mmCIF file of N, CA and C in Angstrom:
data_model
loop_
_atom_site.group_PDB
_atom_site.id
_atom_site.type_symbol
_atom_site.label_atom_id
_atom_site.label_comp_id
_atom_site.label_asym_id
_atom_site.label_seq_id
_atom_site.Cartn_x
_atom_site.Cartn_y
_atom_site.Cartn_z
ATOM 1 N N MET A 568 93.193 95.584 36.808
ATOM 2 C CA MET A 568 93.710 96.899 36.698
ATOM 3 C C MET A 568 94.917 96.844 36.937
ATOM 4 N N LYS A 569 95.229 95.948 38.409
ATOM 5 C CA LYS A 569 96.481 96.196 38.980
ATOM 6 C C LYS A 569 97.391 95.673 38.038
ATOM 7 N N SER A 570 97.249 94.787 37.403
ATOM 8 C CA SER A 570 98.123 93.884 36.318
ATOM 9 C C SER A 570 98.428 94.756 35.330
ATOM 10 N N PHE A 571 97.317 95.248 34.624
ATOM 11 C CA PHE A 571 97.296 96.085 33.580
ATOM 12 C C PHE A 571 98.473 97.356 33.929
ATOM 13 N N ALA A 572 98.367 98.025 35.121
ATOM 14 C CA ALA A 572 99.129 99.102 35.550
ATOM 15 C C ALA A 572 100.628 98.703 35.816
ATOM 16 N N GLN A 573 100.737 97.591 36.273
ATOM 17 C CA GLN A 573 102.133 97.319 37.089
ATOM 18 C C GLN A 573 102.838 96.027 36.126
ATOM 19 N N ASP A 574 102.427 95.321 35.413
ATOM 20 C CA ASP A 574 102.628 94.335 34.683
ATOM 21 C C ASP A 574 103.395 94.413 33.231
ATOM 22 N N ASP A 575 104.661 94.644 32.896
ATOM 23 C CA ASP A 575 104.852 95.208 31.486
ATOM 24 C C ASP A 575 104.530 93.959 30.853
ATOM 25 N N ARG A 576 104.168 92.781 30.984
ATOM 26 C CA ARG A 576 103.673 91.825 30.009
ATOM 27 C C ARG A 576 102.231 91.833 29.583
ATOM 28 N N VAL A 577 101.504 92.592 30.434
ATOM 29 C CA VAL A 577 100.170 92.957 30.145
ATOM 30 C C VAL A 577 100.068 93.975 29.134
ATOM 31 N N LYS A 578 99.445 93.977 27.957
ATOM 32 C CA LYS A 578 99.856 94.833 26.801
ATOM 33 C C LYS A 578 98.172 95.572 26.618
ATOM 34 N N GLY A 579 97.169 95.143 27.091
ATOM 35 C CA GLY A 579 95.752 95.646 26.960
ATOM 36 C C GLY A 579 94.785 95.065 27.894
ATOM 37 N N SER A 580 93.809 96.026 27.907
ATOM 38 C CA SER A 580 92.730 95.597 28.692
ATOM 39 C C SER A 580 91.435 95.861 27.705
ATOM 40 N N LEU A 581 90.499 95.216 27.924
ATOM 41 C CA LEU A 581 89.230 95.581 27.358
ATOM 42 C C LEU A 581 88.406 95.955 28.467
ATOM 43 N N LEU A 582 87.612 97.187 28.144
ATOM 44 C CA LEU A 582 86.471 97.502 29.114
ATOM 45 C C LEU A 582 85.297 98.084 28.180
ATOM 46 N N SER A 583 84.135 97.994 29.154
ATOM 47 C CA SER A 583 82.950 98.481 28.304
ATOM 48 C C SER A 583 82.976 99.991 28.603
ATOM 49 N N LEU A 584 82.113 100.469 27.684
ATOM 50 C CA LEU A 584 82.089 101.943 27.897
ATOM 51 C C LEU A 584 82.015 102.439 29.227
ATOM 52 N N LYS A 585 80.727 101.950 29.718
ATOM 53 C CA LYS A 585 80.498 102.073 30.897
ATOM 54 C C LYS A 585 81.565 102.433 32.034
ATOM 55 N N ALA A 586 82.030 100.973 32.171
ATOM 56 C CA ALA A 586 83.140 100.660 33.120
ATOM 57 C C ALA A 586 84.357 101.635 32.809
ATOM 58 N N GLY A 587 84.679 101.864 31.681
ATOM 59 C CA GLY A 587 85.753 102.750 31.454
ATOM 60 C C GLY A 587 85.591 104.243 31.975
ATOM 61 N N GLY A 588 84.137 104.385 31.955
ATOM 62 C CA GLY A 588 83.993 105.898 32.340
ATOM 63 C C GLY A 588 83.803 106.252 33.707
ATOM 64 N N VAL A 589 84.016 105.392 34.362
ATOM 65 C CA VAL A 589 83.447 105.464 35.858
ATOM 66 C C VAL A 589 84.702 105.416 36.829
ATOM 67 N N GLY A 590 85.403 106.561 37.361
ATOM 68 C CA GLY A 590 86.472 106.500 38.385
ATOM 69 C C GLY A 590 87.530 105.327 38.275
ATOM 70 N N LEU A 591 87.682 105.338 37.136
ATOM 71 C CA LEU A 591 89.230 104.662 37.102
ATOM 72 C C LEU A 591 90.312 105.476 36.654
ATOM 73 N N ASN A 592 91.537 105.205 36.907
ATOM 74 C CA ASN A 592 92.822 105.974 36.413
ATOM 75 C C ASN A 592 93.422 105.086 35.462
ATOM 76 N N LEU A 593 93.349 105.320 34.051
ATOM 77 C CA LEU A 593 93.986 104.522 33.080
ATOM 78 C C LEU A 593 95.130 104.990 32.467
ATOM 79 N N THR A 594 96.045 105.915 33.281
ATOM 80 C CA THR A 594 97.180 106.585 32.675
ATOM 81 C C THR A 594 98.313 105.591 32.373
ATOM 82 N N THR A 595 98.233 104.541 32.700
ATOM 83 C CA THR A 595 99.240 103.480 32.061
ATOM 84 C C THR A 595 98.721 103.140 30.497
ATOM 85 N N ALA A 596 97.421 103.667 29.873
ATOM 86 C CA ALA A 596 97.275 103.318 28.814
ATOM 87 C C ALA A 596 97.645 104.312 27.970
ATOM 88 N N ASN A 597 97.824 104.179 26.955
ATOM 89 C CA ASN A 597 98.229 105.386 25.671
ATOM 90 C C ASN A 597 97.042 105.167 24.380
ATOM 91 N N HIS A 598 96.506 104.199 24.053
ATOM 92 C CA HIS A 598 95.682 103.847 23.177
ATOM 93 C C HIS A 598 94.363 103.636 23.687
ATOM 94 N N VAL A 599 93.294 104.224 22.952
ATOM 95 C CA VAL A 599 91.853 104.122 23.211
ATOM 96 C C VAL A 599 91.189 103.701 21.952
ATOM 97 N N PHE A 600 90.664 102.774 21.874
ATOM 98 C CA PHE A 600 89.891 102.021 20.844
ATOM 99 C C PHE A 600 88.262 102.000 21.111
ATOM 100 N N MET A 601 87.605 102.845 20.716
ATOM 101 C CA MET A 601 86.144 103.332 21.037
ATOM 102 C C MET A 601 85.379 102.272 19.830
ATOM 103 N N LEU A 602 84.579 101.114 20.455
ATOM 104 C CA LEU A 602 84.190 100.380 19.395
ATOM 105 C C LEU A 602 82.553 100.530 19.404
ATOM 106 N N ASP A 603 81.984 101.021 20.114
ATOM 107 C CA ASP A 603 80.484 101.287 20.291
ATOM 108 C C ASP A 603 80.203 102.702 20.424
ATOM 109 N N PRO A 604 79.757 103.465 19.373
ATOM 110 C CA PRO A 604 79.199 104.938 19.991
ATOM 111 C C PRO A 604 78.286 104.914 20.777
ATOM 112 N N TRP A 605 77.998 105.771 21.685
ATOM 113 C CA TRP A 605 77.015 105.843 22.755
ATOM 114 C C TRP A 605 76.249 107.132 22.264
ATOM 115 N N TRP A 606 75.071 107.203 22.468
ATOM 116 C CA TRP A 606 74.009 108.474 22.063
ATOM 117 C C TRP A 606 74.357 109.641 22.653
ATOM 118 N N ASN A 607 74.903 109.284 23.963
ATOM 119 C CA ASN A 607 75.515 110.977 24.573
ATOM 120 C C ASN A 607 77.250 110.902 24.303
ATOM 121 N N PRO A 608 77.532 111.823 23.744
ATOM 122 C CA PRO A 608 79.033 112.041 23.418
ATOM 123 C C PRO A 608 79.921 112.461 24.848
ATOM 124 N N ALA A 609 79.320 112.798 25.804
ATOM 125 C CA ALA A 609 79.396 113.088 27.243
ATOM 126 C C ALA A 609 80.204 111.716 27.852
ATOM 127 N N ILE A 610 79.396 110.534 27.655
ATOM 128 C CA ILE A 610 79.881 109.309 27.987
ATOM 129 C C ILE A 610 81.274 108.950 27.707
ATOM 130 N N GLU A 611 81.306 109.174 26.100
ATOM 131 C CA GLU A 611 82.456 108.875 25.783
ATOM 132 C C GLU A 611 83.700 109.777 25.939
ATOM 133 N N GLU A 612 83.390 110.760 25.925
ATOM 134 C CA GLU A 612 84.414 111.668 26.364
ATOM 135 C C GLU A 612 84.905 111.294 27.673
ATOM 136 N N GLN A 613 84.091 111.021 28.870
ATOM 137 C CA GLN A 613 84.365 110.760 30.275
ATOM 138 C C GLN A 613 85.184 109.502 30.077
ATOM 139 N N ALA A 614 85.023 108.622 29.318
ATOM 140 C CA ALA A 614 85.524 107.285 29.266
ATOM 141 C C ALA A 614 87.131 107.538 28.737
ATOM 142 N N ILE A 615 87.368 108.243 27.682
ATOM 143 C CA ILE A 615 88.521 108.578 27.114
ATOM 144 C C ILE A 615 89.398 109.477 28.127
ATOM 145 N N ASN A 616 88.514 110.320 28.811
ATOM 146 C CA ASN A 616 89.618 111.187 29.894
ATOM 147 C C ASN A 616 90.206 110.557 30.902
ATOM 148 N N ARG A 617 89.688 109.272 31.169
ATOM 149 C CA ARG A 617 90.256 108.545 32.157
ATOM 150 C C ARG A 617 91.742 108.224 31.953
ATOM 151 N N VAL A 618 92.197 108.189 30.431
ATOM 152 C CA VAL A 618 93.561 108.070 30.089
ATOM 153 C C VAL A 618 94.564 109.315 29.935
ATOM 154 N N TYR A 619 93.662 110.359 29.898
ATOM 155 C CA TYR A 619 94.161 111.736 30.045
ATOM 156 C C TYR A 619 94.510 112.336 31.417
ATOM 157 N N ARG A 620 94.127 111.507 32.220
ATOM 158 C CA ARG A 620 94.481 112.007 33.870
ATOM 159 C C ARG A 620 95.871 112.607 34.167
ATOM 160 N N ILE A 621 95.981 113.146 35.195
ATOM 161 C CA ILE A 621 97.376 113.435 35.709
ATOM 162 C C ILE A 621 98.269 112.354 36.027
ATOM 163 N N GLY A 622 99.169 112.553 35.589
ATOM 164 C CA GLY A 622 100.297 111.141 35.608
ATOM 165 C C GLY A 622 100.509 110.338 34.112
ATOM 166 N N GLN A 623 99.694 110.990 33.224
ATOM 167 C CA GLN A 623 99.909 110.359 31.938
ATOM 168 C C GLN A 623 101.331 110.974 31.340
ATOM 169 N N ALA A 624 101.966 109.914 30.934
ATOM 170 C CA ALA A 624 103.588 110.440 30.555
ATOM 171 C C ALA A 624 103.772 110.335 29.072
ATOM 172 N N TYR A 625 102.581 109.722 28.548
ATOM 173 C CA TYR A 625 102.679 109.209 26.872
ATOM 174 C C TYR A 625 101.406 110.069 26.134
ATOM 175 N N PRO A 626 102.199 110.176 24.994
ATOM 176 C CA PRO A 626 100.613 110.823 23.921
ATOM 177 C C PRO A 626 99.765 109.948 23.963
ATOM 178 N N VAL A 627 98.602 110.194 23.811
ATOM 179 C CA VAL A 627 97.415 109.577 23.989
ATOM 180 C C VAL A 627 96.812 109.266 22.404
ATOM 181 N N LYS A 628 96.595 108.329 21.923
ATOM 182 C CA LYS A 628 95.803 108.024 20.437
ATOM 183 C C LYS A 628 94.415 107.678 20.642
ATOM 184 N N VAL A 629 93.373 108.440 20.300
ATOM 185 C CA VAL A 629 92.012 107.766 20.376
ATOM 186 C C VAL A 629 91.499 107.188 19.052
ATOM 187 N N LYS A 630 91.117 106.207 18.756
ATOM 188 C CA LYS A 630 90.675 105.601 17.470
ATOM 189 C C LYS A 630 89.278 105.172 17.607
ATOM 190 N N HIS A 631 88.133 105.832 16.987
ATOM 191 C CA HIS A 631 87.150 105.327 16.711
ATOM 192 C C HIS A 631 86.823 104.354 15.504
ATOM 193 N N PHE A 632 85.855 103.419 16.036
ATOM 194 C CA PHE A 632 85.502 102.171 14.737
ATOM 195 C C PHE A 632 83.831 102.568 14.746
ATOM 196 N N TYR A 633 83.473 103.049 13.374
ATOM 197 C CA TYR A 633 81.998 102.915 13.237
ATOM 198 C C TYR A 633 81.904 101.816 11.973
ATOM 199 N N MET A 634 80.652 101.446 11.773
ATOM 200 C CA MET A 634 80.035 100.755 10.761
ATOM 201 C C MET A 634 79.296 101.505 9.849
ATOM 202 N N GLN A 635 79.721 101.963 8.609
ATOM 203 C CA GLN A 635 78.815 102.867 7.889
ATOM 204 C C GLN A 635 77.755 101.977 7.333
ATOM 205 N N ASP A 636 76.774 103.033 7.327
ATOM 206 C CA ASP A 636 75.318 102.626 6.668
ATOM 207 C C ASP A 636 74.752 101.692 7.969
ATOM 208 N N SER A 637 74.622 101.819 9.014
ATOM 209 C CA SER A 637 74.179 101.085 10.133
ATOM 210 C C SER A 637 73.352 102.310 11.135
ATOM 211 N N VAL A 638 73.127 101.640 12.156
ATOM 212 C CA VAL A 638 72.370 102.448 13.015
ATOM 213 C C VAL A 638 73.553 103.293 13.686
ATOM 214 N N GLU A 639 74.601 102.932 13.885
ATOM 215 C CA GLU A 639 75.682 103.684 14.300
ATOM 216 C C GLU A 639 75.789 105.261 13.452
ATOM 217 N N ASP A 640 75.479 105.300 12.212
ATOM 218 C CA ASP A 640 75.354 106.537 11.420
ATOM 219 C C ASP A 640 74.346 107.600 12.183
ATOM 220 N N ARG A 641 73.147 106.846 12.708
ATOM 221 C CA ARG A 641 72.168 107.785 13.035
ATOM 222 C C ARG A 641 72.696 107.966 14.702
ATOM 223 N N ILE A 642 73.186 107.284 15.529
ATOM 224 C CA ILE A 642 73.988 107.621 16.560
ATOM 225 C C ILE A 642 74.829 108.567 16.658
ATOM 226 N N LEU A 643 75.876 108.630 15.905
ATOM 227 C CA LEU A 643 76.943 109.890 15.176
ATOM 228 C C LEU A 643 75.823 111.396 15.116
ATOM 229 N N GLU A 644 74.922 110.872 14.303
ATOM 230 C CA GLU A 644 74.033 111.980 14.090
ATOM 231 C C GLU A 644 73.301 112.731 15.611
ATOM 232 N N LEU A 645 72.827 112.010 15.984
ATOM 233 C CA LEU A 645 72.234 112.249 17.431
ATOM 234 C C LEU A 645 73.430 113.130 18.258
ATOM 235 N N GLN A 646 74.656 112.231 18.357
ATOM 236 C CA GLN A 646 75.768 112.949 19.026
ATOM 237 C C GLN A 646 76.139 114.416 18.575
ATOM 238 N N LYS A 647 76.217 114.563 17.323
ATOM 239 C CA LYS A 647 76.468 116.135 16.859
ATOM 240 C C LYS A 647 75.433 116.960 17.203
ATOM 241 N N LYS A 648 73.919 116.488 17.179
ATOM 242 C CA LYS A 648 72.937 117.628 17.577
ATOM 243 C C LYS A 648 73.148 117.672 19.290
ATOM 244 N N LYS A 649 73.353 116.745 19.714
ATOM 245 C CA LYS A 649 73.399 116.763 21.287
ATOM 246 C C LYS A 649 74.384 117.769 21.751
ATOM 247 N N ALA A 650 75.687 117.799 20.926
ATOM 248 C CA ALA A 650 77.045 118.558 21.159
ATOM 249 C C ALA A 650 76.540 119.994 20.871
ATOM 250 N N ALA A 651 75.909 120.397 19.598
ATOM 251 C CA ALA A 651 75.251 121.566 19.350
ATOM 252 C C ALA A 651 74.277 121.985 20.160
ATOM 253 N N LEU A 652 73.597 121.438 21.080
ATOM 254 C CA LEU A 652 72.374 121.867 21.843
ATOM 255 C C LEU A 652 73.133 122.267 23.327
ATOM 256 N N VAL A 653 73.970 121.276 23.519
ATOM 257 C CA VAL A 653 74.817 121.765 24.644
ATOM 258 C C VAL A 653 75.879 122.994 24.722
ATOM 259 N N ALA A 654 76.333 123.440 23.255
ATOM 260 C CA ALA A 654 76.862 124.600 23.238
ATOM 261 C C ALA A 654 76.253 125.769 22.942
ATOM 262 N N GLY A 655 75.071 125.562 22.542
ATOM 263 C CA GLY A 655 73.957 126.581 22.533
ATOM 264 C C GLY A 655 73.567 126.915 23.714
ATOM 265 N N ALA A 656 73.294 125.944 24.573
ATOM 266 C CA ALA A 656 72.690 126.065 25.788
ATOM 267 C C ALA A 656 73.744 126.818 26.610
ATOM 268 N N LEU A 657 75.274 126.221 26.531
ATOM 269 C CA LEU A 657 76.165 127.054 27.519
ATOM 270 C C LEU A 657 76.672 128.500 26.957
ATOM 271 N N GLY A 658 75.951 128.959 25.758
ATOM 272 C CA GLY A 658 76.528 130.049 25.390
ATOM 273 C C GLY A 658 77.404 130.135 24.075
ATOM 274 N N ALA A 659 77.726 129.097 23.869
ATOM 275 C CA ALA A 659 79.103 129.004 22.966
ATOM 276 C C ALA A 659 78.534 129.503 21.424
ATOM 277 N N GLN A 660 77.240 129.405 21.297
ATOM 278 C CA GLN A 660 76.907 130.197 20.121
ATOM 279 C C GLN A 660 75.921 131.388 20.615
ATOM 280 N N GLY A 661 75.737 132.645 19.799
ATOM 281 C CA GLY A 661 75.151 133.305 20.319
ATOM 282 C C GLY A 661 73.740 133.818 19.565
ATOM 283 N N GLY A 662 73.066 134.578 20.238
ATOM 284 C CA GLY A 662 71.881 135.469 19.524
ATOM 285 C C GLY A 662 71.075 134.617 19.281
ATOM 286 N N GLU A 663 70.175 134.995 18.253
ATOM 287 C CA GLU A 663 68.728 134.268 18.004
ATOM 288 C C GLU A 663 68.891 132.615 17.282
ATOM 289 N N ASP A 664 70.092 132.567 16.638
ATOM 290 C CA ASP A 664 70.692 131.339 16.103
ATOM 291 C C ASP A 664 70.725 130.282 17.351
ATOM 292 N N ALA A 665 71.185 130.583 18.243
ATOM 293 C CA ALA A 665 71.222 129.606 19.186
ATOM 294 C C ALA A 665 69.796 129.360 19.613
ATOM 295 N N LYS A 666 68.973 130.185 19.857
ATOM 296 C CA LYS A 666 67.555 129.806 20.503
ATOM 297 C C LYS A 666 66.819 129.017 19.464
ATOM 298 N N ALA A 667 67.007 129.159 18.000
ATOM 299 C CA ALA A 667 66.427 128.576 17.224
ATOM 300 C C ALA A 667 66.934 127.255 17.034
ATOM 301 N N MET A 668 68.214 127.039 17.013
ATOM 302 C CA MET A 668 68.751 125.798 16.974
ATOM 303 C C MET A 668 68.567 125.044 18.337
ATOM 304 N N ARG A 669 68.318 125.590 19.542
ATOM 305 C CA ARG A 669 68.155 124.689 20.533
ATOM 306 C C ARG A 669 66.438 124.235 20.533
ATOM 307 N N GLY A 670 65.644 124.928 19.909
ATOM 308 C CA GLY A 670 64.134 124.590 19.844
ATOM 309 C C GLY A 670 64.045 123.565 18.657
ATOM 310 N N GLU A 671 64.607 123.656 17.604
ATOM 311 C CA GLU A 671 64.900 122.727 16.507
ATOM 312 C C GLU A 671 65.451 121.584 17.223
ATOM 313 N N ASP A 672 66.309 121.341 18.038
ATOM 314 C CA ASP A 672 67.131 120.375 18.620
ATOM 315 C C ASP A 672 66.302 119.416 19.396
ATOM 316 N N LEU A 673 65.467 120.307 20.189
ATOM 317 C CA LEU A 673 64.704 119.733 21.311
ATOM 318 C C LEU A 673 63.364 118.989 20.429
ATOM 319 N N LYS A 674 63.029 119.645 19.308
ATOM 320 C CA LYS A 674 61.889 118.998 18.697
ATOM 321 C C LYS A 674 62.187 117.744 18.009
ATOM 322 N N TRP A 675 63.596 117.782 17.510
ATOM 323 C CA TRP A 675 64.088 116.528 16.977
ATOM 324 C C TRP A 675 64.528 115.259 17.917
ATOM 325 N N LEU A 676 64.805 115.752 19.020
ATOM 326 C CA LEU A 676 65.301 114.733 20.167
ATOM 327 C C LEU A 676 64.043 113.988 20.823
ATOM 328 N N PHE A 677 62.849 114.863 20.773
ATOM 329 C CA PHE A 677 61.891 113.995 21.322
ATOM 330 C C PHE A 677 60.644 113.799 20.388
ATOM 331 N N SER A 678 60.869 113.901 18.838
ATOM 332 C CA SER A 678 60.074 113.670 18.114
ATOM 333 C C SER A 678 59.881 112.154 17.682
ATOM 334 N N LYS A 679 61.004 111.525 17.944
ATOM 335 C CA LYS A 679 60.916 110.141 17.375
ATOM 336 C C LYS A 679 60.652 109.155 18.564
#
């Protein structure tokens, strides 16, 4: 990480999603390539946010790579449902629709 941050000859660094999401300051980077979706979208967001920290001097570009018609499609569907569940739980959606959505999502999450 020190070479990546200080040596201009080092143009990239490969990190796992878990390593890239924990305690690192990656503001010397300005491109993030996500190669493996994680079932929890917050884990991906946390890894991407390591590049957006205080001290970032460049525009950041994030590119997700997904394989169509694979298990990744199902993971993306689960991510969307989890994001909607969190939004409903935090009050981003109001009224009876939010309650129904949370119930349906909980059933969906635990029925498989």
